[in-house]
mmCIF file of C-alpha atoms (C1' of nucleotides) in Angstrom:
data_model
loop_
_atom_site.group_PDB
_atom_site.id
_atom_site.type_symbol
_atom_site.label_atom_id
_atom_site.label_comp_id
_atom_site.label_asym_id
_atom_site.label_seq_id
_atom_site.Cartn_x
_atom_site.Cartn_y
_atom_site.Cartn_z
ATOM 1 C CA MET A 5 50.726 70.844 54.912
ATOM 2 C CA SER A 6 53.895 70.514 52.889
ATOM 3 C CA ARG A 7 56.825 68.791 54.558
ATOM 4 C CA THR A 8 59.343 70.442 52.252
ATOM 5 C CA SER A 9 61.854 72.602 54.086
ATOM 6 C CA PRO A 10 63.218 75.660 52.313
ATOM 7 C CA ARG A 11 66.605 73.925 52.041
ATOM 8 C CA GLU A 12 65.057 70.959 50.268
ATOM 9 C CA GLN A 13 62.987 73.225 48.105
ATOM 10 C CA PHE A 14 66.113 75.098 47.081
ATOM 11 C CA ARG A 15 68.094 71.930 46.365
ATOM 12 C CA ALA A 16 65.244 70.559 44.275
ATOM 13 C CA PHE A 17 64.998 73.800 42.342
ATOM 14 C CA LEU A 18 68.729 73.848 41.682
ATOM 15 C CA ALA A 19 68.751 70.228 40.572
ATOM 16 C CA LYS A 20 65.832 70.784 38.220
ATOM 17 C CA ARG A 21 67.793 73.563 36.551
ATOM 18 C CA GLY A 22 71.056 71.690 36.453
ATOM 19 C CA LEU A 23 72.589 74.127 38.944
ATOM 20 C CA ARG A 24 74.871 73.140 41.789
ATOM 21 C CA ALA A 25 74.152 73.280 45.484
ATOM 22 C CA THR A 26 77.324 75.028 46.583
ATOM 23 C CA ASN A 27 78.170 75.955 50.151
ATOM 24 C CA GLN A 28 78.006 79.614 49.242
ATOM 25 C CA ARG A 29 74.501 79.371 47.816
ATOM 26 C CA LEU A 30 73.316 77.466 50.847
ATOM 27 C CA ALA A 31 74.940 79.959 53.201
ATOM 28 C CA ILE A 32 73.147 82.801 51.438
ATOM 29 C CA LEU A 33 69.876 80.926 51.701
ATOM 30 C CA ASP A 34 70.362 80.298 55.431
ATOM 31 C CA ALA A 35 71.366 83.908 56.010
ATOM 32 C CA ALA A 36 68.231 85.095 54.252
ATOM 33 C CA LEU A 37 65.943 82.715 56.130
ATOM 34 C CA ALA A 38 67.319 83.919 59.455
ATOM 35 C CA GLN A 39 66.206 87.513 58.810
ATOM 36 C CA ARG A 40 62.814 88.751 59.807
ATOM 37 C CA GLU A 41 63.032 92.165 58.211
ATOM 38 C CA HIS A 42 63.793 93.369 54.731
ATOM 39 C CA VAL A 43 67.490 93.159 53.993
ATOM 40 C CA THR A 44 69.713 94.604 51.317
ATOM 41 C CA ALA A 45 72.183 92.606 49.249
ATOM 42 C CA GLU A 46 74.977 94.133 51.296
ATOM 43 C CA GLN A 47 73.455 93.092 54.619
ATOM 44 C CA LEU A 48 72.845 89.643 53.265
ATOM 45 C CA LEU A 49 76.507 89.455 52.307
ATOM 46 C CA ASP A 50 77.492 90.183 55.914
ATOM 47 C CA TYR A 51 75.111 87.611 57.339
ATOM 48 C CA ALA A 52 76.118 84.995 54.798
ATOM 49 C CA ARG A 53 79.783 85.567 55.638
ATOM 50 C CA ASP A 54 79.038 84.826 59.277
ATOM 51 C CA ILE A 55 78.034 81.384 58.077
ATOM 52 C CA ASP A 56 80.635 80.914 55.344
ATOM 53 C CA ASP A 57 83.276 83.604 55.144
ATOM 54 C CA SER A 58 84.194 82.676 51.600
ATOM 55 C CA VAL A 59 80.971 84.182 50.241
ATOM 56 C CA SER A 60 81.619 87.105 47.937
ATOM 57 C CA ARG A 61 79.476 90.042 46.932
ATOM 58 C CA ALA A 62 79.336 88.782 43.359
ATOM 59 C CA THR A 63 77.922 85.458 44.456
ATOM 60 C CA VAL A 64 75.258 87.152 46.539
ATOM 61 C CA TYR A 65 74.146 89.152 43.518
ATOM 62 C CA ARG A 66 74.263 86.039 41.349
ATOM 63 C CA THR A 67 72.286 84.005 43.865
ATOM 64 C CA LEU A 68 69.528 86.472 44.673
ATOM 65 C CA PRO A 69 67.727 86.036 41.327
ATOM 66 C CA ILE A 70 67.813 82.271 41.785
ATOM 67 C CA LEU A 71 66.281 82.477 45.251
ATOM 68 C CA THR A 72 63.668 84.856 43.946
ATOM 69 C CA GLU A 73 62.694 82.658 41.009
ATOM 70 C CA CYS A 74 62.634 79.701 43.351
ATOM 71 C CA GLY A 75 59.997 81.518 45.362
ATOM 72 C CA LEU A 76 62.001 81.563 48.588
ATOM 73 C CA LEU A 77 62.670 85.296 48.507
ATOM 74 C CA ARG A 78 60.654 88.254 47.418
ATOM 75 C CA GLU A 79 62.287 91.329 45.902
ATOM 76 C CA VAL A 80 61.019 94.632 47.221
ATOM 77 C CA ASP A 81 61.913 97.796 45.355
ATOM 78 C CA ILE A 82 60.834 100.952 47.104
ATOM 79 C CA GLY A 83 62.627 103.209 44.660
ATOM 80 C CA SER A 84 65.407 104.106 47.057
ATOM 81 C CA GLY A 85 68.320 103.052 44.909
ATOM 82 C CA GLU A 86 68.869 99.675 46.474
ATOM 83 C CA LYS A 87 66.631 96.650 46.427
ATOM 84 C CA PHE A 88 65.422 94.826 49.498
ATOM 85 C CA TYR A 89 64.799 91.146 49.912
ATOM 86 C CA ARG A 90 62.518 89.300 52.230
ATOM 87 C CA THR A 91 61.957 85.629 52.828
ATOM 88 C CA HIS A 92 58.762 84.489 51.225
ATOM 89 C CA ARG A 93 57.182 81.862 53.446
ATOM 90 C CA GLU A 94 54.491 79.469 52.481
ATOM 91 C CA GLY A 95 51.108 81.014 52.944
ATOM 92 C CA ASP A 96 52.469 84.518 52.476
ATOM 93 C CA ASP A 97 50.110 86.613 50.505
ATOM 94 C CA THR A 98 51.271 87.365 46.996
ATOM 95 C CA GLN A 99 49.262 90.552 46.865
ATOM 96 C CA VAL A 100 50.938 92.820 49.363
ATOM 97 C CA ALA A 101 51.281 96.557 49.588
ATOM 98 C CA GLN A 102 54.434 98.110 50.972
ATOM 99 C CA VAL A 103 54.054 100.939 53.424
ATOM 100 C CA VAL A 104 57.326 102.779 53.907
ATOM 101 C CA CYS A 105 57.581 105.037 56.939
ATOM 102 C CA VAL A 106 59.610 108.062 55.885
ATOM 103 C CA ASP A 107 60.431 108.791 59.530
ATOM 104 C CA CYS A 108 61.953 105.478 60.568
ATOM 105 C CA ASP A 109 62.597 103.977 57.105
ATOM 106 C CA ARG A 110 60.936 100.752 58.034
ATOM 107 C CA ILE A 111 59.037 98.785 55.436
ATOM 108 C CA PHE A 112 55.727 97.266 56.437
ATOM 109 C CA GLU A 113 53.830 94.840 54.282
ATOM 110 C CA ILE A 114 50.102 94.646 54.299
ATOM 111 C CA SER A 115 47.896 92.192 52.536
ATOM 112 C CA ALA A 116 46.138 93.964 49.687
ATOM 113 C CA PRO A 117 43.696 91.515 48.151
ATOM 114 C CA PHE A 118 42.096 94.194 45.982
ATOM 115 C CA MET A 119 45.256 94.822 44.073
ATOM 116 C CA SER A 120 44.826 92.155 41.447
ATOM 117 C CA TRP A 121 41.372 93.431 40.667
ATOM 118 C CA TYR A 122 42.762 96.938 40.293
ATOM 119 C CA GLY A 123 45.544 95.709 38.087
ATOM 120 C CA ASN A 124 43.118 93.893 35.829
ATOM 121 C CA THR A 125 40.705 96.800 35.627
ATOM 122 C CA VAL A 126 43.367 99.300 34.829
ATOM 123 C CA SER A 127 45.257 97.095 32.352
ATOM 124 C CA SER A 128 42.303 95.792 30.381
ATOM 125 C CA LYS A 129 41.421 99.338 29.344
ATOM 126 C CA LEU A 130 44.750 99.396 27.549
ATOM 127 C CA GLY A 131 44.578 95.955 25.997
ATOM 128 C CA LEU A 132 47.144 94.633 28.415
ATOM 129 C CA THR A 133 47.292 91.704 30.790
ATOM 130 C CA PRO A 134 48.951 92.296 34.159
ATOM 131 C CA VAL A 135 52.105 90.401 35.013
ATOM 132 C CA ASN A 136 52.555 91.795 38.495
ATOM 133 C CA GLN A 137 51.828 94.907 40.488
ATOM 134 C CA ARG A 138 52.965 96.901 43.460
ATOM 135 C CA LEU A 139 51.130 99.290 45.667
ATOM 136 C CA GLN A 140 53.491 101.446 47.597
ATOM 137 C CA VAL A 141 52.576 103.963 50.229
ATOM 138 C CA SER A 142 54.977 106.474 51.765
ATOM 139 C CA ALA A 143 53.747 107.601 55.136
ATOM 140 C CA ARG A 144 54.645 109.591 58.212
ATOM 141 C CA CYS A 145 54.494 108.328 61.767
ATOM 142 C CA ASP A 146 51.539 109.703 63.766
ATOM 143 C CA ALA A 147 53.177 109.038 67.129
ATOM 144 C CA LEU A 148 56.327 110.860 66.125
ATOM 145 C CA ARG A 149 54.333 113.846 64.960
ATOM 146 C CA ASP A 150 52.137 113.976 68.082
ATOM 147 C CA THR A 151 54.539 113.011 70.838
ATOM 148 C CA GLY A 152 57.914 113.506 69.209
ATOM 149 C CA GLN A 153 58.660 109.843 69.743
ATOM 150 C CA CYS A 154 58.124 106.642 67.856
ATOM 151 C CA ALA A 155 58.594 103.277 69.526
ATOM 152 C CA ARG A 156 59.748 101.842 66.233
ATOM 153 C CA ARG A 157 62.437 104.435 65.699
ATOM 154 C CA GLY A 158 65.914 103.013 65.539
ATOM 155 C CA ARG A 159 64.704 99.453 65.771
ATOM 156 C CA PRO A 160 66.066 97.200 63.078
ATOM 157 C CA MET B 6 40.644 129.015 35.944
ATOM 158 C CA SER B 7 44.153 130.126 36.671
ATOM 159 C CA ARG B 8 45.846 132.459 34.239
ATOM 160 C CA THR B 9 49.291 131.493 35.438
ATOM 161 C CA SER B 10 51.500 129.981 32.760
ATOM 162 C CA PRO B 11 54.017 127.337 33.758
ATOM 163 C CA ARG B 12 56.820 129.815 33.048
ATOM 164 C CA GLU B 13 55.347 132.371 35.445
ATOM 165 C CA GLN B 14 54.652 129.687 37.989
ATOM 166 C CA PHE B 15 58.285 128.600 37.839
ATOM 167 C CA ARG B 16 59.631 132.148 38.104
ATOM 168 C CA ALA B 17 57.401 132.835 41.086
ATOM 169 C CA PHE B 18 58.501 129.634 42.752
ATOM 170 C CA LEU B 19 62.161 130.447 42.210
ATOM 171 C CA ALA B 20 61.737 133.998 43.501
ATOM 172 C CA LYS B 21 59.940 132.793 46.601
ATOM 173 C CA ARG B 22 62.896 130.555 47.371
ATOM 174 C CA GLY B 23 65.521 133.120 46.549
ATOM 175 C CA LEU B 24 66.653 131.076 43.558
ATOM 176 C CA ARG B 25 67.634 132.567 40.220
ATOM 177 C CA ALA B 26 65.813 132.238 36.936
ATOM 178 C CA THR B 27 68.759 131.266 34.780
ATOM 179 C CA ASN B 28 68.590 130.553 31.075
ATOM 180 C CA GLN B 29 69.547 126.952 31.738
ATOM 181 C CA ARG B 30 66.718 126.380 34.191
ATOM 182 C CA LEU B 31 64.226 127.957 31.833
ATOM 183 C CA ALA B 32 65.509 125.895 28.919
ATOM 184 C CA ILE B 33 65.054 122.727 30.943
ATOM 185 C CA LEU B 34 61.540 123.784 31.844
ATOM 186 C CA ASP B 35 60.646 124.493 28.232
ATOM 187 C CA ALA B 36 62.175 121.217 27.101
ATOM 188 C CA ALA B 37 60.135 119.334 29.682
ATOM 189 C CA LEU B 38 56.901 121.106 28.787
ATOM 190 C CA ALA B 39 57.338 120.226 25.129
ATOM 191 C CA GLN B 40 57.347 116.488 25.834
ATOM 192 C CA ARG B 41 54.185 114.454 25.860
ATOM 193 C CA GLU B 42 55.677 111.218 27.066
ATOM 194 C CA HIS B 43 57.736 110.249 30.027
ATOM 195 C CA VAL B 44 61.339 111.300 29.582
ATOM 196 C CA THR B 45 64.573 110.442 31.320
ATOM 197 C CA ALA B 46 67.064 112.965 32.638
ATOM 198 C CA GLU B 47 69.320 112.129 29.715
ATOM 199 C CA GLN B 48 66.599 112.765 27.123
ATOM 200 C CA LEU B 49 65.708 115.997 28.837
ATOM 201 C CA LEU B 50 69.343 117.041 28.596
ATOM 202 C CA ASP B 51 69.248 116.529 24.831
ATOM 203 C CA TYR B 52 66.024 118.462 24.405
ATOM 204 C CA ALA B 53 67.184 121.275 26.668
ATOM 205 C CA ARG B 54 70.416 121.558 24.671
ATOM 206 C CA ASP B 55 68.389 122.078 21.524
ATOM 207 C CA ILE B 56 67.083 125.202 23.221
ATOM 208 C CA ASP B 57 70.256 126.274 25.011
ATOM 209 C CA ASP B 58 73.331 124.282 24.168
ATOM 210 C CA SER B 59 75.116 125.409 27.294
ATOM 211 C CA VAL B 60 72.934 123.197 29.492
ATOM 212 C CA SER B 61 74.923 120.519 31.265
ATOM 213 C CA ARG B 62 73.940 117.190 32.697
ATOM 214 C CA ALA B 63 74.672 118.406 36.220
ATOM 215 C CA THR B 64 72.279 121.296 35.847
ATOM 216 C CA VAL B 65 69.548 119.010 34.601
ATOM 217 C CA TYR B 66 69.951 116.825 37.656
ATOM 218 C CA ARG B 67 70.054 119.879 39.899
ATOM 219 C CA THR B 68 66.971 121.399 38.294
ATOM 220 C CA LEU B 69 64.723 118.343 38.240
ATOM 221 C CA PRO B 70 64.039 118.375 42.002
ATOM 222 C CA ILE B 71 63.133 122.049 41.793
ATOM 223 C CA LEU B 72 60.650 121.476 38.993
ATOM 224 C CA THR B 73 59.208 118.554 40.882
ATOM 225 C CA GLU B 74 58.771 120.497 44.117
ATOM 226 C CA CYS B 75 57.307 123.327 42.128
ATOM 227 C CA GLY B 76 54.630 120.918 40.931
ATOM 228 C CA LEU B 77 55.443 121.332 37.263
ATOM 229 C CA LEU B 78 56.909 117.868 36.853
ATOM 230 C CA ARG B 79 56.061 114.520 38.301
ATOM 231 C CA GLU B 80 58.739 111.938 39.015
ATOM 232 C CA VAL B 81 57.916 108.418 37.932
ATOM 233 C CA ASP B 82 60.045 105.577 39.215
ATOM 234 C CA ILE B 83 59.207 102.243 37.670
ATOM 235 C CA GLY B 84 62.130 100.490 39.311
ATOM 236 C CA SER B 85 64.123 100.223 36.114
ATOM 237 C CA GLY B 86 67.278 101.939 37.283
ATOM 238 C CA GLU B 87 66.514 105.336 35.851
ATOM 239 C CA LYS B 88 63.788 107.760 36.786
ATOM 240 C CA PHE B 89 61.271 109.236 34.397
ATOM 241 C CA TYR B 90 59.723 112.665 34.434
ATOM 242 C CA ARG B 91 56.477 113.907 33.097
ATOM 243 C CA THR B 92 54.940 117.326 32.967
ATOM 244 C CA HIS B 93 52.250 117.717 35.551
ATOM 245 C CA ARG B 94 49.500 119.893 34.129
ATOM 246 C CA GLU B 95 46.770 121.585 36.031
ATOM 247 C CA GLY B 96 43.859 119.289 36.538
ATOM 248 C CA ASP B 97 46.047 116.205 36.282
ATOM 249 C CA ASP B 98 44.905 113.611 38.701
ATOM 250 C CA THR B 99 47.251 113.167 41.622
ATOM 251 C CA GLN B 100 46.152 109.599 42.085
ATOM 252 C CA VAL B 101 47.445 107.808 39.057
ATOM 253 C CA ALA B 102 48.553 104.266 38.504
ATOM 254 C CA GLN B 103 51.401 103.503 36.157
ATOM 255 C CA VAL B 104 50.980 100.620 33.795
ATOM 256 C CA VAL B 105 54.252 99.586 32.223
ATOM 257 C CA CYS B 106 54.062 97.391 29.149
ATOM 258 C CA VAL B 107 56.958 94.969 29.357
ATOM 259 C CA ASP B 108 56.722 94.364 25.607
ATOM 260 C CA CYS B 109 57.021 97.909 24.326
ATOM 261 C CA ASP B 110 58.379 99.577 27.479
ATOM 262 C CA ARG B 111 55.815 102.312 27.318
ATOM 263 C CA ILE B 112 54.419 103.831 30.478
ATOM 264 C CA PHE B 113 50.715 104.522 30.628
ATOM 265 C CA GLU B 114 49.082 106.479 33.378
ATOM 266 C CA ILE B 115 45.575 105.783 34.499
ATOM 267 C CA SER B 116 43.528 107.653 36.994
ATOM 268 C CA ALA B 117 43.094 105.519 40.100
ATOM 269 C CA PRO B 118 40.881 107.420 42.521
ATOM 270 C CA PHE B 119 40.495 104.423 44.826
ATOM 271 C CA MET B 120 44.165 104.571 45.687
ATOM 272 C CA SER B 121 43.964 107.284 48.309
ATOM 273 C CA TRP B 122 41.252 105.409 50.155
ATOM 274 C CA TYR B 123 43.368 102.331 50.100
ATOM 275 C CA GLY B 124 46.481 104.130 51.245
ATOM 276 C CA ASN B 125 44.575 105.580 54.182
ATOM 277 C CA THR B 126 43.081 102.268 55.183
ATOM 278 C CA VAL B 127 46.356 100.447 55.048
ATOM 279 C CA SER B 128 48.385 103.166 56.777
ATOM 280 C CA SER B 129 46.007 103.890 59.624
ATOM 281 C CA LYS B 130 46.309 100.305 60.815
ATOM 282 C CA LEU B 131 49.971 101.054 61.393
ATOM 283 C CA GLY B 132 49.534 104.430 63.005
ATOM 284 C CA LEU B 133 50.806 106.183 59.902
ATOM 285 C CA THR B 134 49.487 108.937 57.675
ATOM 286 C CA PRO B 135 50.086 108.536 53.952
ATOM 287 C CA VAL B 136 52.271 111.068 52.186
ATOM 288 C CA ASN B 137 51.896 109.623 48.731
ATOM 289 C CA GLN B 138 51.347 106.334 47.002
ATOM 290 C CA ARG B 139 51.939 104.552 43.747
ATOM 291 C CA LEU B 140 50.230 101.671 42.096
ATOM 292 C CA GLN B 141 52.392 100.136 39.493
ATOM 293 C CA VAL B 142 51.352 97.399 37.145
ATOM 294 C CA SER B 143 53.638 95.527 34.801
ATOM 295 C CA ALA B 144 51.702 94.057 31.932
ATOM 296 C CA ARG B 145 52.007 92.269 28.624
ATOM 297 C CA CYS B 146 50.434 93.381 25.380
ATOM 298 C CA ASP B 147 47.405 91.314 24.342
ATOM 299 C CA ALA B 148 47.669 92.294 20.670
ATOM 300 C CA LEU B 149 51.306 91.285 20.532
ATOM 301 C CA ARG B 150 50.539 87.928 22.088
ATOM 302 C CA ASP B 151 47.561 87.224 19.810
ATOM 303 C CA THR B 152 48.657 88.655 16.478
ATOM 304 C CA GLY B 153 52.394 89.028 16.947
ATOM 305 C CA GLN B 154 52.052 92.754 16.396
ATOM 306 C CA CYS B 155 51.433 95.766 18.544
ATOM 307 C CA ALA B 156 50.557 99.105 17.012
ATOM 308 C CA ARG B 157 52.361 100.840 19.831
ATOM 309 C CA ARG B 158 55.585 98.974 19.338
ATOM 310 C CA GLY B 159 58.508 101.202 18.501
ATOM 311 C CA ARG B 160 56.477 104.336 18.831
ATOM 312 C CA PRO B 161 58.051 106.953 21.058
ATOM 313 C "C1'" DC C 4 79.467 143.575 43.765
ATOM 314 C "C1'" DT C 5 78.051 139.384 46.018
ATOM 315 C "C1'" DG C 6 76.834 135.038 46.197
ATOM 316 C "C1'" DC C 7 74.096 131.817 43.926
ATOM 317 C "C1'" DC C 8 74.828 128.901 39.467
ATOM 318 C "C1'" DT C 9 77.259 126.812 36.116
ATOM 319 C "C1'" DG C 10 80.104 123.193 33.415
ATOM 320 C "C1'" DC C 11 83.456 119.920 33.923
ATOM 321 C "C1'" DA C 12 85.125 115.901 35.591
ATOM 322 C "C1'" DA C 13 85.735 113.023 39.262
ATOM 323 C "C1'" DA C 14 83.373 110.570 42.864
ATOM 324 C "C1'" DC C 15 79.711 107.637 44.449
ATOM 325 C "C1'" DT C 16 76.356 103.772 44.927
ATOM 326 C "C1'" DC C 17 74.535 99.744 43.584
ATOM 327 C "C1'" DT C 18 74.956 96.094 40.444
ATOM 328 C "C1'" DT C 19 77.023 93.394 36.659
ATOM 329 C "C1'" DT C 20 80.784 91.113 34.214
ATOM 330 C "C1'" DG C 21 85.476 89.053 32.493
ATOM 331 C "C1'" DC C 22 88.791 86.139 33.935
ATOM 332 C "C1'" DA C 23 91.463 82.327 35.725
ATOM 333 C "C1'" DC C 24 91.143 79.276 39.498
ATOM 334 C "C1'" DG C 25 88.360 75.814 42.184
ATOM 335 C "C1'" DA C 26 84.969 72.542 43.345
ATOM 336 C "C1'" DA C 27 80.440 69.783 42.534
ATOM 337 C "C1'" DT C 28 78.677 66.057 39.974
ATOM 338 C "C1'" DA D 13 87.060 64.800 33.878
ATOM 339 C "C1'" DT D 14 83.970 68.244 32.760
ATOM 340 C "C1'" DT D 15 81.519 71.983 33.448
ATOM 341 C "C1'" DC D 16 79.617 75.082 36.249
ATOM 342 C "C1'" DG D 17 80.680 78.264 40.140
ATOM 343 C "C1'" DT D 18 83.652 81.220 42.494
ATOM 344 C "C1'" DG D 19 86.379 85.467 44.189
ATOM 345 C "C1'" DC D 20 88.524 89.361 42.690
ATOM 346 C "C1'" DA D 21 88.657 93.531 40.620
ATOM 347 C "C1'" DA D 22 87.278 96.327 37.045
ATOM 348 C "C1'" DA D 23 83.482 98.028 34.429
ATOM 349 C "C1'" DG D 24 78.777 99.969 34.069
ATOM 350 C "C1'" DA D 25 74.744 102.880 34.672
ATOM 351 C "C1'" DG D 26 72.627 106.591 36.807
ATOM 352 C "C1'" DT D 27 73.230 110.243 39.816
ATOM 353 C "C1'" DT D 28 75.734 113.461 42.896
ATOM 354 C "C1'" DT D 29 79.376 116.609 44.191
ATOM 355 C "C1'" DG D 30 83.830 119.662 44.566
ATOM 356 C "C1'" DC D 31 85.796 123.256 42.385
ATOM 357 C "C1'" DA D 32 87.008 127.508 39.878
ATOM 358 C "C1'" DG D 33 84.979 130.649 37.074
ATOM 359 C "C1'" DG D 34 80.393 133.189 35.460
ATOM 360 C "C1'" DC D 35 76.256 135.705 35.589
ATOM 361 C "C1'" DA D 36 71.685 137.132 37.873
ATOM 362 C "C1'" DG D 37 69.939 140.333 41.147
#
DNA sequence: CTGCCTGCAAACTCTTTGCACGAAT
DNA sequence: ATTCGTGCAAAGAGTTTGCAGGCAG
């Protein structure tokens, strides 16, 4: 229903915080929005440089937390050393599980509406209130095991 | 039921792989077994050096994967930059959720038997078979919020 | 003896930070 | 004009690795 584009949303967020809408920040935003898959900071740097070649690695790292707090990106940490980022679109479920295929390294996200209940159940026993939670599944590809091939293999 | 001590289990595992039971590896094992809480590689190095001061950081890092594969330790990654390790005793539940208190930084583990069902459900939709899964909850301390104090605060 | 193991230190990866210049408001 | 933002390069944290010597089997 909302008519607010991500660009506007970002500008409004920046203004509210007294931050500036620089070309670099906007280029990073546009680069992120153009990606359908999970991307690393390094990949985002490349894409952002295609839009504005003055973007530096430092600025990407400084901008990512802003975009995350703004709600435009979601940070996904699968414990592999580097963090991944994904555009968070309106209507996206907040409670998602990540399924990481150890064969093709792709990250799938699945709505997991039970998670918040689990988090509450498990935390309340300890006198704690959940802030956020992640369910992460590592899995192997059935097709690859059975036929030696996986259609997803190698795809971005 | 088993009469096998962790030491014996480790020696058997090493022998089976053609690896050597060095003093350093045994010291690291003993250091790990003596800990009740989650420890980092660095802490384990300190404890192991109390037993055998010739243990080096490199050997700790080289030994941790062995102990993990052997099933004597469990690796816990809470996405904080460094990994934690915990002794995995017989009868320990494999399906555990980690609850991390963001106030006192302690890691609690709670049995979460529903997790494997969930992992299966979510993976099978993608044509994947789960290898392992983690449910991780970040939470705040109720006592600290309400009374300004938490009995667990500062405790190891 | 032989070859796996070791400690040391350097290398590596991802991320953060100090600094002086540059641009948004 | 200010003040925040930037690129660069160096620093950091955690972990891994190359090498020459050491010790288990």
